[in-house]
Amino acid sequence: QVQLVESGGALVRPGGSLRLSCATSGFTFDDYAIGWFRQVPGQAREEISCISNAGTDDLRIADSVKGRFTTSRDSAERMVYLQMNNVKPEDAGKYYCVAKTYGSSCYDQSKWTFWGRGTQVTVFS
């Protein structure tokens, strides 16, 4: 079965850095665009990033974190990362690793279909 397991969430101070990791299994990794979503209680989940096997040729970063966050993927290790730099209080939330459908790219209209359980990021001073 498809499995996405996030790790790396922690308490971090404003201005600090954090790297989230997503370990994947159960699907052909290179055939799926994979993104990170953030959810805050009472709010809808927000797409933070997306990356497909095309790498930087098919990558999307939310405006709210552009210039501070970046995402990458390692096909050999079936891993996806979200590097979070200069963290702000509004970056806090539960971060989910999510895969689209087979053959998906970041800018097509395919649905986000496979979700991890999430990892919590808390920002404090």
PDB file of C-alpha atoms in Angstrom:
ATOM      1  CA  GLN A   1       0.000   0.000   0.000  1.00  0.00           C
ATOM      2  CA  VAL A   2       1.009   3.594  -0.520  1.00  0.00           C
ATOM      3  CA  GLN A   3       2.729   4.966   2.545  1.00  0.00           C
ATOM      4  CA  LEU A   4       4.058   8.434   3.291  1.00  0.00           C
ATOM      5  CA  VAL A   5       5.784   8.974   6.636  1.00  0.00           C
ATOM      6  CA  GLU A   6       6.771  12.464   7.726  1.00  0.00           C
ATOM      7  CA  SER A   7       9.422  13.288  10.289  1.00  0.00           C
ATOM      8  CA  GLY A   8      11.429  16.256  11.502  1.00  0.00           C
ATOM      9  CA  GLY A   9       8.723  18.369  13.087  1.00  0.00           C
ATOM     10  CA  ALA A  10       9.858  20.104  16.254  1.00  0.00           C
ATOM     11  CA  LEU A  11       9.724  23.227  18.366  1.00  0.00           C
ATOM     12  CA  VAL A  12      11.704  25.967  16.656  1.00  0.00           C
ATOM     13  CA  ARG A  13      12.306  29.630  17.452  1.00  0.00           C
ATOM     14  CA  PRO A  14      11.448  32.427  15.017  1.00  0.00           C
ATOM     15  CA  GLY A  15      14.310  32.774  12.574  1.00  0.00           C
ATOM     16  CA  GLY A  16      15.369  29.188  13.089  1.00  0.00           C
ATOM     17  CA  SER A  17      15.576  26.378  10.573  1.00  0.00           C
ATOM     18  CA  LEU A  18      14.044  22.946  10.278  1.00  0.00           C
ATOM     19  CA  ARG A  19      14.081  20.171   7.705  1.00  0.00           C
ATOM     20  CA  LEU A  20      11.084  17.918   7.275  1.00  0.00           C
ATOM     21  CA  SER A  21      11.485  14.519   5.649  1.00  0.00           C
ATOM     22  CA  CYS A  22       8.999  12.267   3.887  1.00  0.00           C
ATOM     23  CA  ALA A  23       9.812   8.584   3.491  1.00  0.00           C
ATOM     24  CA  THR A  24       7.722   6.873   0.821  1.00  0.00           C
ATOM     25  CA  SER A  25       6.860   3.318  -0.164  1.00  0.00           C
ATOM     26  CA  GLY A  26       4.253   1.295  -2.027  1.00  0.00           C
ATOM     27  CA  PHE A  27       4.237   3.185  -5.321  1.00  0.00           C
ATOM     28  CA  THR A  28       6.432   4.083  -8.285  1.00  0.00           C
ATOM     29  CA  PHE A  29       8.061   7.139  -6.755  1.00  0.00           C
ATOM     30  CA  ASP A  30       9.085   8.875  -9.987  1.00  0.00           C
ATOM     31  CA  ASP A  31       5.547   8.733 -11.400  1.00  0.00           C
ATOM     32  CA  TYR A  32       4.051  10.979  -8.723  1.00  0.00           C
ATOM     33  CA  ALA A  33       4.328  14.644  -7.918  1.00  0.00           C
ATOM     34  CA  ILE A  34       4.689  15.029  -4.150  1.00  0.00           C
ATOM     35  CA  GLY A  35       3.895  18.065  -2.075  1.00  0.00           C
ATOM     36  CA  TRP A  36       3.766  19.427   1.424  1.00  0.00           C
ATOM     37  CA  PHE A  37       0.584  20.802   2.960  1.00  0.00           C
ATOM     38  CA  ARG A  38       0.157  22.668   6.212  1.00  0.00           C
ATOM     39  CA  GLN A  39      -2.921  22.602   8.400  1.00  0.00           C
ATOM     40  CA  VAL A  40      -3.733  24.880  11.296  1.00  0.00           C
ATOM     41  CA  PRO A  41      -6.702  24.003  13.547  1.00  0.00           C
ATOM     42  CA  GLY A  42      -9.864  25.587  12.174  1.00  0.00           C
ATOM     43  CA  GLN A  43      -8.329  26.270   8.778  1.00  0.00           C
ATOM     44  CA  ALA A  44      -8.216  24.424   5.483  1.00  0.00           C
ATOM     45  CA  ARG A  45      -5.058  22.644   4.512  1.00  0.00           C
ATOM     46  CA  GLU A  46      -2.765  24.841   2.432  1.00  0.00           C
ATOM     47  CA  GLU A  47      -0.351  23.684  -0.241  1.00  0.00           C
ATOM     48  CA  ILE A  48       3.159  24.750   0.703  1.00  0.00           C
ATOM     49  CA  SER A  49       5.186  23.082  -2.020  1.00  0.00           C
ATOM     50  CA  CYS A  50       5.153  20.575  -4.853  1.00  0.00           C
ATOM     51  CA  ILE A  51       7.872  18.774  -6.757  1.00  0.00           C
ATOM     52  CA  SER A  52       7.777  16.059  -9.412  1.00  0.00           C
ATOM     53  CA  ASN A  53      10.522  13.894 -10.874  1.00  0.00           C
ATOM     54  CA  ALA A  54      11.358  16.821 -13.176  1.00  0.00           C
ATOM     55  CA  GLY A  55      12.879  18.555 -10.166  1.00  0.00           C
ATOM     56  CA  THR A  56      13.292  22.299 -10.559  1.00  0.00           C
ATOM     57  CA  ASP A  57      11.565  22.142 -13.957  1.00  0.00           C
ATOM     58  CA  ASP A  58       8.327  21.223 -12.174  1.00  0.00           C
ATOM     59  CA  LEU A  59       8.395  22.823  -8.764  1.00  0.00           C
ATOM     60  CA  ARG A  60       5.983  25.101  -6.946  1.00  0.00           C
ATOM     61  CA  ILE A  61       6.502  27.013  -3.698  1.00  0.00           C
ATOM     62  CA  ALA A  62       3.723  28.925  -1.985  1.00  0.00           C
ATOM     63  CA  ASP A  63       4.135  32.700  -2.063  1.00  0.00           C
ATOM     64  CA  SER A  64       3.949  32.860   1.718  1.00  0.00           C
ATOM     65  CA  VAL A  65       7.144  30.830   2.097  1.00  0.00           C
ATOM     66  CA  LYS A  66       8.953  31.575  -1.159  1.00  0.00           C
ATOM     67  CA  GLY A  67      12.549  32.540  -0.530  1.00  0.00           C
ATOM     68  CA  ARG A  68      12.533  30.833   2.863  1.00  0.00           C
ATOM     69  CA  PHE A  69      11.411  27.260   2.148  1.00  0.00           C
ATOM     70  CA  THR A  70      12.507  24.892  -0.570  1.00  0.00           C
ATOM     71  CA  THR A  71      11.632  21.317  -1.445  1.00  0.00           C
ATOM     72  CA  SER A  72      13.698  18.557  -3.001  1.00  0.00           C
ATOM     73  CA  ARG A  73      13.446  14.858  -3.760  1.00  0.00           C
ATOM     74  CA  ASP A  74      15.827  11.926  -3.922  1.00  0.00           C
ATOM     75  CA  SER A  75      14.673   9.133  -6.221  1.00  0.00           C
ATOM     76  CA  ALA A  76      17.268   6.631  -5.025  1.00  0.00           C
ATOM     77  CA  GLU A  77      16.130   7.023  -1.427  1.00  0.00           C
ATOM     78  CA  ARG A  78      12.450   7.647  -2.253  1.00  0.00           C
ATOM     79  CA  MET A  79      12.645  10.720  -0.021  1.00  0.00           C
ATOM     80  CA  VAL A  80      11.133  14.178  -0.233  1.00  0.00           C
ATOM     81  CA  TYR A  81      12.342  17.068   1.888  1.00  0.00           C
ATOM     82  CA  LEU A  82      11.065  20.464   2.946  1.00  0.00           C
ATOM     83  CA  GLN A  83      13.849  22.778   4.086  1.00  0.00           C
ATOM     84  CA  MET A  84      12.415  25.532   6.254  1.00  0.00           C
ATOM     85  CA  ASN A  85      14.621  28.558   6.874  1.00  0.00           C
ATOM     86  CA  ASN A  86      13.941  31.807   8.711  1.00  0.00           C
ATOM     87  CA  VAL A  87      10.851  30.303  10.284  1.00  0.00           C
ATOM     88  CA  LYS A  88       8.055  32.681  11.272  1.00  0.00           C
ATOM     89  CA  PRO A  89       5.276  32.169  13.834  1.00  0.00           C
ATOM     90  CA  GLU A  90       2.724  31.827  11.036  1.00  0.00           C
ATOM     91  CA  ASP A  91       4.644  28.812   9.718  1.00  0.00           C
ATOM     92  CA  ALA A  92       3.450  26.733  12.659  1.00  0.00           C
ATOM     93  CA  GLY A  93       1.077  23.886  11.953  1.00  0.00           C
ATOM     94  CA  LYS A  94       0.892  20.233  11.083  1.00  0.00           C
ATOM     95  CA  TYR A  95       2.761  19.434   7.893  1.00  0.00           C
ATOM     96  CA  TYR A  96       1.629  16.614   5.629  1.00  0.00           C
ATOM     97  CA  CYS A  97       3.464  14.883   2.823  1.00  0.00           C
ATOM     98  CA  VAL A  98       1.041  14.257  -0.033  1.00  0.00           C
ATOM     99  CA  ALA A  99       1.220  12.453  -3.380  1.00  0.00           C
ATOM    100  CA  LYS A 100      -0.892  13.188  -6.447  1.00  0.00           C
ATOM    101  CA  THR A 101      -2.055  10.607  -8.994  1.00  0.00           C
ATOM    102  CA  TYR A 102       0.005   8.484 -11.345  1.00  0.00           C
ATOM    103  CA  GLY A 103       1.812  10.582 -13.950  1.00  0.00           C
ATOM    104  CA  SER A 104       1.018  13.822 -12.163  1.00  0.00           C
ATOM    105  CA  SER A 105       2.918  17.082 -12.306  1.00  0.00           C
ATOM    106  CA  CYS A 106       2.771  20.121 -10.061  1.00  0.00           C
ATOM    107  CA  TYR A 107       0.860  22.273 -12.535  1.00  0.00           C
ATOM    108  CA  ASP A 108      -1.696  19.807 -13.862  1.00  0.00           C
ATOM    109  CA  GLN A 109      -5.203  19.396 -12.434  1.00  0.00           C
ATOM    110  CA  SER A 110      -4.796  15.964 -10.908  1.00  0.00           C
ATOM    111  CA  LYS A 111      -5.965  15.427  -7.365  1.00  0.00           C
ATOM    112  CA  TRP A 112      -3.935  15.060  -4.197  1.00  0.00           C
ATOM    113  CA  THR A 113      -4.767  11.490  -3.243  1.00  0.00           C
ATOM    114  CA  PHE A 114      -2.312   9.944  -0.770  1.00  0.00           C
ATOM    115  CA  TRP A 115      -1.650  11.570   2.588  1.00  0.00           C
ATOM    116  CA  GLY A 116       0.762  10.937   5.410  1.00  0.00           C
ATOM    117  CA  ARG A 117      -0.177  11.336   9.056  1.00  0.00           C
ATOM    118  CA  GLY A 118       1.672  14.618   9.439  1.00  0.00           C
ATOM    119  CA  THR A 119       4.400  16.060  11.610  1.00  0.00           C
ATOM    120  CA  GLN A 120       3.930  19.008  13.958  1.00  0.00           C
ATOM    121  CA  VAL A 121       5.913  22.228  13.683  1.00  0.00           C
ATOM    122  CA  THR A 122       5.664  24.627  16.610  1.00  0.00           C
ATOM    123  CA  VAL A 123       7.225  28.083  16.567  1.00  0.00           C
ATOM    124  CA  PHE A 124       8.005  29.887  19.818  1.00  0.00           C
ATOM    125  CA  SER A 125      10.155  32.674  21.174  1.00  0.00           C
TER     126      SER A 125
END
